mmCIF file of C-alpha atoms and ligand atoms in Angstrom:
data_model
loop_
_atom_site.group_PDB
_atom_site.id
_atom_site.type_symbol
_atom_site.label_atom_id
_atom_site.label_comp_id
_atom_site.label_asym_id
_atom_site.label_seq_id
_atom_site.Cartn_x
_atom_site.Cartn_y
_atom_site.Cartn_z
ATOM 1 C CA UNK A 28 0.000 0.000 0.000
ATOM 2 C CA UNK A 29 1.125 3.524 -0.555
ATOM 3 C CA UNK A 30 0.618 6.567 1.610
ATOM 4 C CA UNK A 31 1.159 4.917 4.989
ATOM 5 C CA UNK A 32 0.385 7.160 7.928
ATOM 6 C CA UNK A 33 2.348 6.057 10.974
ATOM 7 C CA UNK A 34 1.587 7.121 14.550
ATOM 8 C CA UNK A 35 4.320 8.708 16.657
ATOM 9 C CA UNK A 36 5.722 6.361 19.273
ATOM 10 C CA UNK A 37 7.082 7.926 22.428
ATOM 11 C CA UNK A 38 10.429 6.201 23.087
ATOM 12 C CA UNK A 39 10.235 7.116 26.802
ATOM 13 C CA UNK A 40 6.963 5.271 27.453
ATOM 14 C CA UNK A 41 7.193 1.537 26.806
ATOM 15 C CA UNK A 42 4.032 0.261 25.134
ATOM 16 C CA UNK A 43 1.771 -2.177 26.981
ATOM 17 C CA UNK A 44 1.427 -4.361 23.917
ATOM 18 C CA UNK A 45 3.385 -4.507 20.730
ATOM 19 C CA UNK A 46 3.868 -6.741 17.729
ATOM 20 C CA UNK A 47 6.973 -6.914 15.645
ATOM 21 C CA UNK A 48 6.905 -8.193 12.064
ATOM 22 C CA UNK A 49 4.028 -10.428 13.148
ATOM 23 C CA UNK A 50 3.151 -12.785 10.305
ATOM 24 C CA UNK A 51 1.006 -15.820 9.694
ATOM 25 C CA UNK A 52 0.688 -17.814 6.503
ATOM 26 C CA UNK A 53 -2.050 -20.260 5.703
ATOM 27 C CA UNK A 54 -0.562 -22.296 2.871
ATOM 28 C CA UNK A 55 0.387 -19.711 0.277
ATOM 29 C CA UNK A 56 -1.840 -17.014 1.756
ATOM 30 C CA UNK A 57 -0.283 -14.404 4.054
ATOM 31 C CA UNK A 58 -3.199 -13.483 6.349
ATOM 32 C CA UNK A 59 -1.161 -11.188 8.616
ATOM 33 C CA UNK A 60 1.845 -9.685 6.933
ATOM 34 C CA UNK A 61 4.750 -8.370 9.036
ATOM 35 C CA UNK A 62 2.624 -6.140 11.275
ATOM 36 C CA UNK A 63 4.748 -3.943 13.537
ATOM 37 C CA UNK A 64 2.606 -1.891 15.873
ATOM 38 C CA UNK A 65 2.628 -0.688 19.496
ATOM 39 C CA UNK A 66 -0.320 0.042 21.791
ATOM 40 C CA UNK A 67 -0.104 2.401 24.751
ATOM 41 C CA UNK A 68 -1.907 2.362 28.085
ATOM 42 C CA UNK A 69 -5.143 4.308 28.184
ATOM 43 C CA UNK A 70 -5.521 4.280 24.419
ATOM 44 C CA UNK A 71 -8.454 2.870 22.492
ATOM 45 C CA UNK A 72 -7.336 1.736 19.072
ATOM 46 C CA UNK A 73 -9.895 0.842 16.451
ATOM 47 C CA UNK A 74 -8.735 -1.774 13.969
ATOM 48 C CA UNK A 75 -10.449 -1.461 10.638
ATOM 49 C CA UNK A 76 -10.130 -2.947 7.186
ATOM 50 C CA UNK A 77 -12.232 -4.757 4.596
ATOM 51 C CA UNK A 78 -13.560 -8.279 5.136
ATOM 52 C CA UNK A 79 -10.705 -10.758 5.085
ATOM 53 C CA UNK A 80 -8.112 -8.048 5.815
ATOM 54 C CA UNK A 81 -6.696 -10.072 8.724
ATOM 55 C CA UNK A 82 -8.195 -8.254 11.726
ATOM 56 C CA UNK A 83 -9.479 -11.352 13.537
ATOM 57 C CA UNK A 84 -6.349 -13.273 12.610
ATOM 58 C CA UNK A 85 -4.218 -10.456 14.076
ATOM 59 C CA UNK A 86 -6.269 -10.795 17.277
ATOM 60 C CA UNK A 87 -5.780 -14.584 17.197
ATOM 61 C CA UNK A 88 -2.017 -14.101 17.017
ATOM 62 C CA UNK A 89 -2.020 -11.638 19.932
ATOM 63 C CA UNK A 90 -4.251 -13.765 22.173
ATOM 64 C CA UNK A 91 -2.443 -16.979 21.242
ATOM 65 C CA UNK A 92 -5.316 -18.728 19.467
ATOM 66 C CA UNK A 93 -3.019 -19.547 16.564
ATOM 67 C CA UNK A 94 0.779 -19.661 16.368
ATOM 68 C CA UNK A 95 2.650 -17.057 14.359
ATOM 69 C CA UNK A 96 4.662 -18.130 11.340
ATOM 70 C CA UNK A 97 7.216 -15.476 12.252
ATOM 71 C CA UNK A 98 7.547 -12.268 14.222
ATOM 72 C CA UNK A 99 6.830 -11.525 17.873
ATOM 73 C CA UNK A 100 4.246 -10.328 20.384
ATOM 74 C CA UNK A 101 5.380 -8.390 23.463
ATOM 75 C CA UNK A 102 3.418 -7.568 26.604
ATOM 76 C CA UNK A 103 5.023 -4.847 28.728
ATOM 77 C CA UNK A 104 8.217 -5.424 26.782
ATOM 78 C CA UNK A 105 8.274 -9.165 27.527
ATOM 79 C CA UNK A 106 8.011 -11.569 24.643
ATOM 80 C CA UNK A 107 4.881 -13.762 24.878
ATOM 81 C CA UNK A 108 4.922 -15.183 21.344
ATOM 82 C CA UNK A 109 5.435 -18.786 22.480
ATOM 83 C CA UNK A 110 2.944 -18.691 25.338
ATOM 84 C CA UNK A 111 -0.439 -20.438 25.528
ATOM 85 C CA UNK A 112 -3.786 -18.643 25.567
ATOM 86 C CA UNK A 113 -4.130 -19.308 29.325
ATOM 87 C CA UNK A 114 -0.673 -17.932 30.050
ATOM 88 C CA UNK A 115 -1.419 -14.800 28.030
ATOM 89 C CA UNK A 116 -4.738 -14.340 29.832
ATOM 90 C CA UNK A 117 -2.943 -14.536 33.176
ATOM 91 C CA UNK A 118 -0.350 -12.071 31.937
ATOM 92 C CA UNK A 119 -3.035 -9.499 31.116
ATOM 93 C CA UNK A 120 -4.432 -10.150 27.646
ATOM 94 C CA UNK A 121 -8.230 -10.147 27.873
ATOM 95 C CA UNK A 122 -10.124 -11.300 24.843
ATOM 96 C CA UNK A 123 -13.893 -11.396 25.096
ATOM 97 C CA UNK A 124 -14.798 -14.576 23.264
ATOM 98 C CA UNK A 125 -12.390 -16.800 25.129
ATOM 99 C CA UNK A 126 -14.529 -16.347 28.193
ATOM 100 C CA UNK A 127 -17.964 -16.891 26.680
ATOM 101 C CA UNK A 128 -18.525 -20.503 27.532
ATOM 102 C CA UNK A 129 -16.453 -20.763 30.673
ATOM 103 C CA UNK A 130 -19.109 -22.638 32.662
ATOM 104 C CA UNK A 131 -22.181 -22.924 30.423
ATOM 105 C CA UNK A 132 -24.132 -24.907 33.011
ATOM 106 C CA UNK A 133 -23.595 -22.434 35.836
ATOM 107 C CA UNK A 134 -25.556 -19.261 36.379
ATOM 108 C CA UNK A 135 -24.611 -15.855 35.047
ATOM 109 C CA UNK A 136 -23.745 -14.682 38.560
ATOM 110 C CA UNK A 137 -21.603 -17.736 39.299
ATOM 111 C CA UNK A 138 -19.628 -17.254 36.111
ATOM 112 C CA UNK A 139 -18.814 -13.651 36.920
ATOM 113 C CA UNK A 140 -18.036 -14.514 40.544
ATOM 114 C CA UNK A 141 -15.648 -17.289 39.514
ATOM 115 C CA UNK A 142 -13.712 -14.959 37.266
ATOM 116 C CA UNK A 143 -13.605 -12.321 40.027
ATOM 117 C CA UNK A 144 -12.412 -15.034 42.409
ATOM 118 C CA UNK A 145 -9.639 -16.200 40.118
ATOM 119 C CA UNK A 146 -8.591 -12.570 39.810
ATOM 120 C CA UNK A 147 -8.590 -12.116 43.601
ATOM 121 C CA UNK A 148 -6.386 -15.229 43.796
ATOM 122 C CA UNK A 149 -7.241 -15.874 47.415
ATOM 123 C CA UNK A 150 -5.326 -18.410 49.512
ATOM 124 C CA UNK A 151 -7.056 -21.405 51.031
ATOM 125 C CA UNK A 152 -8.364 -19.943 54.273
ATOM 126 C CA UNK A 153 -11.928 -20.978 55.156
ATOM 127 C CA UNK A 154 -12.670 -17.933 57.333
ATOM 128 C CA UNK A 155 -11.466 -15.397 54.832
ATOM 129 C CA UNK A 156 -13.128 -17.385 52.055
ATOM 130 C CA UNK A 157 -16.531 -16.969 53.715
ATOM 131 C CA UNK A 158 -16.262 -13.180 53.897
ATOM 132 C CA UNK A 159 -14.600 -13.028 50.488
ATOM 133 C CA UNK A 160 -17.527 -14.993 49.073
ATOM 134 C CA UNK A 161 -19.929 -12.211 50.057
ATOM 135 C CA UNK A 162 -17.566 -9.540 48.730
ATOM 136 C CA UNK A 163 -17.126 -11.376 45.454
ATOM 137 C CA UNK A 164 -20.875 -11.864 45.084
ATOM 138 C CA UNK A 165 -21.412 -8.152 45.602
ATOM 139 C CA UNK A 166 -18.663 -7.315 43.127
ATOM 140 C CA UNK A 167 -20.214 -9.709 40.598
ATOM 141 C CA UNK A 168 -23.662 -8.171 41.093
ATOM 142 C CA UNK A 169 -22.230 -4.717 40.582
ATOM 143 C CA UNK A 170 -20.678 -5.792 37.280
ATOM 144 C CA UNK A 171 -23.926 -7.446 36.180
ATOM 145 C CA UNK A 172 -25.775 -4.267 36.960
ATOM 146 C CA UNK A 173 -23.304 -2.319 34.789
ATOM 147 C CA UNK A 174 -23.983 -4.604 31.826
ATOM 148 C CA UNK A 175 -27.726 -4.671 32.599
ATOM 149 C CA UNK A 176 -27.749 -8.384 33.288
ATOM 150 C CA UNK A 177 -28.759 -8.318 36.952
ATOM 151 C CA UNK A 178 -32.241 -9.616 36.148
ATOM 152 C CA UNK A 179 -30.634 -12.643 34.474
ATOM 153 C CA UNK A 180 -28.181 -13.311 37.354
ATOM 154 C CA UNK A 181 -29.719 -16.669 38.248
ATOM 155 C CA UNK A 182 -30.145 -17.840 34.670
ATOM 156 C CA UNK A 183 -27.993 -20.672 33.331
ATOM 157 C CA UNK A 184 -25.529 -19.276 30.788
ATOM 158 C CA UNK A 185 -26.344 -21.790 28.057
ATOM 159 C CA UNK A 186 -29.946 -20.542 28.071
ATOM 160 C CA UNK A 187 -29.124 -16.848 27.594
ATOM 161 C CA UNK A 188 -30.149 -15.026 24.449
ATOM 162 C CA UNK A 189 -27.367 -14.175 22.001
ATOM 163 C CA UNK A 190 -27.380 -10.515 23.052
ATOM 164 C CA UNK A 191 -27.177 -11.405 26.726
ATOM 165 C CA UNK A 192 -24.298 -13.789 26.051
ATOM 166 C CA UNK A 193 -22.384 -10.946 24.414
ATOM 167 C CA UNK A 194 -23.085 -8.742 27.428
ATOM 168 C CA UNK A 195 -21.878 -11.526 29.695
ATOM 169 C CA UNK A 196 -18.633 -11.653 27.732
ATOM 170 C CA UNK A 197 -18.067 -8.012 28.576
ATOM 171 C CA UNK A 198 -19.020 -8.648 32.222
ATOM 172 C CA UNK A 199 -16.496 -11.478 32.473
ATOM 173 C CA UNK A 200 -13.843 -9.330 30.918
ATOM 174 C CA UNK A 201 -14.519 -6.523 33.409
ATOM 175 C CA UNK A 202 -14.321 -9.079 36.245
ATOM 176 C CA UNK A 203 -10.992 -10.275 34.875
ATOM 177 C CA UNK A 204 -9.672 -6.717 34.677
ATOM 178 C CA UNK A 205 -6.972 -7.345 32.060
ATOM 179 C CA UNK A 206 -4.311 -4.848 31.007
ATOM 180 C CA UNK A 207 -5.452 -5.194 27.406
ATOM 181 C CA UNK A 208 -9.121 -5.513 26.443
ATOM 182 C CA UNK A 209 -9.703 -6.995 22.990
ATOM 183 C CA UNK A 210 -13.130 -6.696 21.382
ATOM 184 C CA UNK A 211 -13.774 -8.203 17.950
ATOM 185 C CA UNK A 212 -17.026 -6.736 16.625
ATOM 186 C CA UNK A 213 -18.595 -6.801 20.101
ATOM 187 C CA UNK A 214 -22.061 -5.820 18.905
ATOM 188 C CA UNK A 215 -22.241 -8.213 15.950
ATOM 189 C CA UNK A 216 -25.630 -9.894 15.902
ATOM 190 C CA UNK A 217 -27.019 -7.647 18.635
ATOM 191 C CA UNK A 218 -30.321 -5.844 18.389
ATOM 192 C CA UNK A 219 -30.451 -2.055 18.096
ATOM 193 C CA UNK A 220 -31.503 -1.880 21.760
ATOM 194 C CA UNK A 221 -28.665 -4.059 22.998
ATOM 195 C CA UNK A 222 -25.734 -2.683 21.008
ATOM 196 C CA UNK A 223 -25.617 0.700 22.805
ATOM 197 C CA UNK A 224 -25.336 -1.054 26.190
ATOM 198 C CA UNK A 225 -22.118 -2.730 25.113
ATOM 199 C CA UNK A 226 -20.754 0.361 23.363
ATOM 200 C CA UNK A 227 -21.496 2.501 26.426
ATOM 201 C CA UNK A 228 -19.646 -0.031 28.543
ATOM 202 C CA UNK A 229 -16.609 0.149 26.320
ATOM 203 C CA UNK A 230 -16.774 3.959 26.500
ATOM 204 C CA UNK A 231 -17.060 3.648 30.280
ATOM 205 C CA UNK A 232 -14.047 1.310 30.450
ATOM 206 C CA UNK A 233 -12.073 3.796 28.439
ATOM 207 C CA UNK A 234 -13.127 6.760 30.587
ATOM 208 C CA UNK A 235 -12.490 5.085 33.924
ATOM 209 C CA UNK A 236 -9.334 3.136 33.440
ATOM 210 C CA UNK A 237 -5.874 3.389 32.018
ATOM 211 C CA UNK A 238 -6.396 0.107 30.236
ATOM 212 C CA UNK A 239 -5.479 -0.504 26.652
ATOM 213 C CA UNK A 240 -8.430 -1.308 24.433
ATOM 214 C CA UNK A 241 -8.308 -2.842 20.953
ATOM 215 C CA UNK A 242 -11.584 -2.744 19.090
ATOM 216 C CA UNK A 243 -12.322 -4.327 15.726
ATOM 217 C CA UNK A 244 -15.377 -2.529 14.461
ATOM 218 C CA UNK A 245 -16.993 -1.913 11.108
ATOM 219 C CA UNK A 246 -19.359 0.878 12.078
ATOM 220 C CA UNK A 247 -17.714 4.209 11.371
ATOM 221 C CA UNK A 248 -19.974 6.185 13.711
ATOM 222 C CA UNK A 249 -18.916 3.939 16.595
ATOM 223 C CA UNK A 250 -15.256 4.333 15.691
ATOM 224 C CA UNK A 251 -15.564 8.101 15.403
ATOM 225 C CA UNK A 252 -17.056 8.223 18.899
ATOM 226 C CA UNK A 253 -14.674 5.872 20.700
ATOM 227 C CA UNK A 254 -11.305 5.684 18.995
ATOM 228 C CA UNK A 255 -8.191 7.617 20.020
ATOM 229 C CA UNK A 256 -6.387 6.031 17.135
ATOM 230 C CA UNK A 257 -7.152 3.944 14.093
ATOM 231 C CA UNK A 258 -5.058 1.314 12.426
ATOM 232 C CA UNK A 259 -5.986 -0.033 9.035
ATOM 233 C CA UNK A 260 -5.183 -3.549 7.910
ATOM 234 C CA UNK A 261 -5.319 -4.312 4.228
ATOM 235 C CA UNK A 262 -4.381 -7.708 2.773
ATOM 236 C CA UNK A 263 -2.868 -8.528 6.160
ATOM 237 C CA UNK A 264 -0.513 -5.561 6.195
ATOM 238 C CA UNK A 265 -0.605 -2.374 8.231
ATOM 239 C CA UNK A 266 -1.815 0.239 5.750
ATOM 240 C CA UNK A 267 -2.342 3.230 8.053
ATOM 241 C CA UNK A 268 -1.891 4.129 11.706
ATOM 242 C CA UNK A 269 -2.676 7.442 13.327
ATOM 243 C CA UNK A 270 -5.259 9.702 14.901
ATOM 244 C CA UNK A 271 -8.802 9.144 13.600
ATOM 245 C CA UNK A 272 -9.103 12.371 11.605
ATOM 246 C CA UNK A 273 -5.791 11.840 9.803
ATOM 247 C CA UNK A 274 -6.411 8.186 9.059
ATOM 248 C CA UNK A 275 -9.995 8.753 7.899
ATOM 249 C CA UNK A 276 -8.779 11.456 5.526
ATOM 250 C CA UNK A 277 -5.813 9.474 4.204
ATOM 251 C CA UNK A 278 -5.817 8.223 0.630
ATOM 252 C CA UNK A 279 -5.350 4.689 1.778
ATOM 253 C CA UNK A 280 -8.617 4.713 3.743
ATOM 254 C CA UNK A 281 -10.568 6.675 1.217
ATOM 255 C CA UNK A 282 -9.575 4.254 -1.540
ATOM 256 C CA UNK A 283 -9.286 0.929 0.187
ATOM 257 C CA UNK A 284 -11.882 1.148 2.877
ATOM 258 C CA UNK A 285 -14.228 4.084 2.989
ATOM 259 C CA UNK A 286 -15.759 3.331 -0.376
ATOM 260 C CA UNK A 287 -17.142 0.072 0.937
ATOM 261 C CA UNK A 288 -17.876 1.350 4.416
ATOM 262 C CA UNK A 289 -19.810 4.390 3.348
ATOM 263 C CA UNK A 290 -22.224 2.100 1.590
ATOM 264 C CA UNK A 291 -22.657 0.131 4.814
ATOM 265 C CA UNK A 292 -23.290 3.058 7.144
HETATM 266 N N1 LIG B 311 -7.448 -20.869 10.054
HETATM 267 C C1 LIG B 311 -7.390 -20.366 8.829
HETATM 268 N N2 LIG B 311 -6.986 -21.118 7.780
HETATM 269 C C2 LIG B 311 -6.903 -20.614 6.536
HETATM 270 N N3 LIG B 311 -7.176 -19.333 6.229
HETATM 271 C C3 LIG B 311 -7.589 -18.531 7.207
HETATM 272 C C4 LIG B 311 -7.723 -18.992 8.561
HETATM 273 N N4 LIG B 311 -8.122 -17.940 9.328
HETATM 274 C C5 LIG B 311 -8.265 -16.893 8.504
HETATM 275 N N5 LIG B 311 -7.938 -17.243 7.242
HETATM 276 C C6 LIG B 311 -7.915 -16.335 6.081
HETATM 277 O O1 LIG B 311 -7.164 -15.203 6.455
HETATM 278 C C7 LIG B 311 -7.722 -14.017 5.906
HETATM 279 C C8 LIG B 311 -8.024 -13.027 7.014
HETATM 280 O O2 LIG B 311 -9.174 -13.439 7.715
HETATM 281 P P1 LIG B 311 -9.734 -12.684 8.984
HETATM 282 O O3 LIG B 311 -10.828 -13.504 9.519
HETATM 283 O O4 LIG B 311 -8.601 -12.375 9.894
HETATM 284 O O5 LIG B 311 -10.281 -11.342 8.363
HETATM 285 P P2 LIG B 311 -11.072 -10.155 9.061
HETATM 286 O O6 LIG B 311 -10.337 -8.906 8.757
HETATM 287 O O7 LIG B 311 -11.335 -10.466 10.484
HETATM 288 O O8 LIG B 311 -12.447 -10.156 8.235
HETATM 289 P P3 LIG B 311 -13.956 -9.837 8.702
HETATM 290 O O9 LIG B 311 -14.111 -8.344 8.653
HETATM 291 O O10 LIG B 311 -14.795 -10.515 7.672
HETATM 292 O O11 LIG B 311 -14.175 -10.399 10.090
HETATM 293 C C9 LIG B 311 -8.942 -14.457 5.109
HETATM 294 O O12 LIG B 311 -8.569 -14.596 3.759
HETATM 295 C C10 LIG B 311 -9.294 -15.789 5.722
HETATM 296 O O13 LIG B 311 -9.949 -16.607 4.806
HETATM 297 MG MG1 LIG B 312 -13.032 -10.763 11.656
#
């Protein structure tokens, strides 16, 4: 691609997450092509690009769902490329869908409480466990109230509607409290009533934490509202990276992306 816009990287502030020449090939097809990019704390980066551009695959490489063909992933400067999904989750990578079906036969509340409990990492002490149990239940209820799922607290997860399952994913992610939140089209398949709940939550996460948020999203109005920065993937490669106004106005987006997107909006 020509006309790459590249964001300034402050050499004094180490990025929370970065990828270096990250590449994956499926047979002859390069789905993610030498992507070098750094993400800073407190920044919400929207990742855009046409269908098949490699956005989900880039997420898969960061969260460890698939192994990279070459290149590296770093979390707080430490290389995590060879680590498992579970190890990356413990280290601070929080990807929504990995948590969806944690305990499908337990209730909504129990799922959130278990994630909060694993986060609290309490020792085996029966007396403190009893008081912690109440604290964790309250914390879980508070999170469910934020995602407007309190009325469904007792419901078994496998019986939730699609929209409620997506909200639960966000609830579990909030309970986990990762350093990096990764959302891949979080409102896909949601009704027009439900989508704003999730988008407001992401806005809330951004406003009230210094966490890093990566958001794959097709809807330009959502991106315009939430993103501090946009990166564009095209044919697996990083085609643009910068502040939303600059990237939206760049030739690369106007030609490769906006044409299709404007039709969608
Ligand atoms: N496991 C796989 N095996 C083979 N090819 C794959 C695999 N995963 C993804 N691909 C291919 O890699 C390319 C990138 O796909 P990806 O799903 O990352 O795109 P995307 O940007 O998320 O698209 P969309 O906007 O439709 O979600 C596509 O050509 C896809 O067919
Ligand atoms: Mg995708």
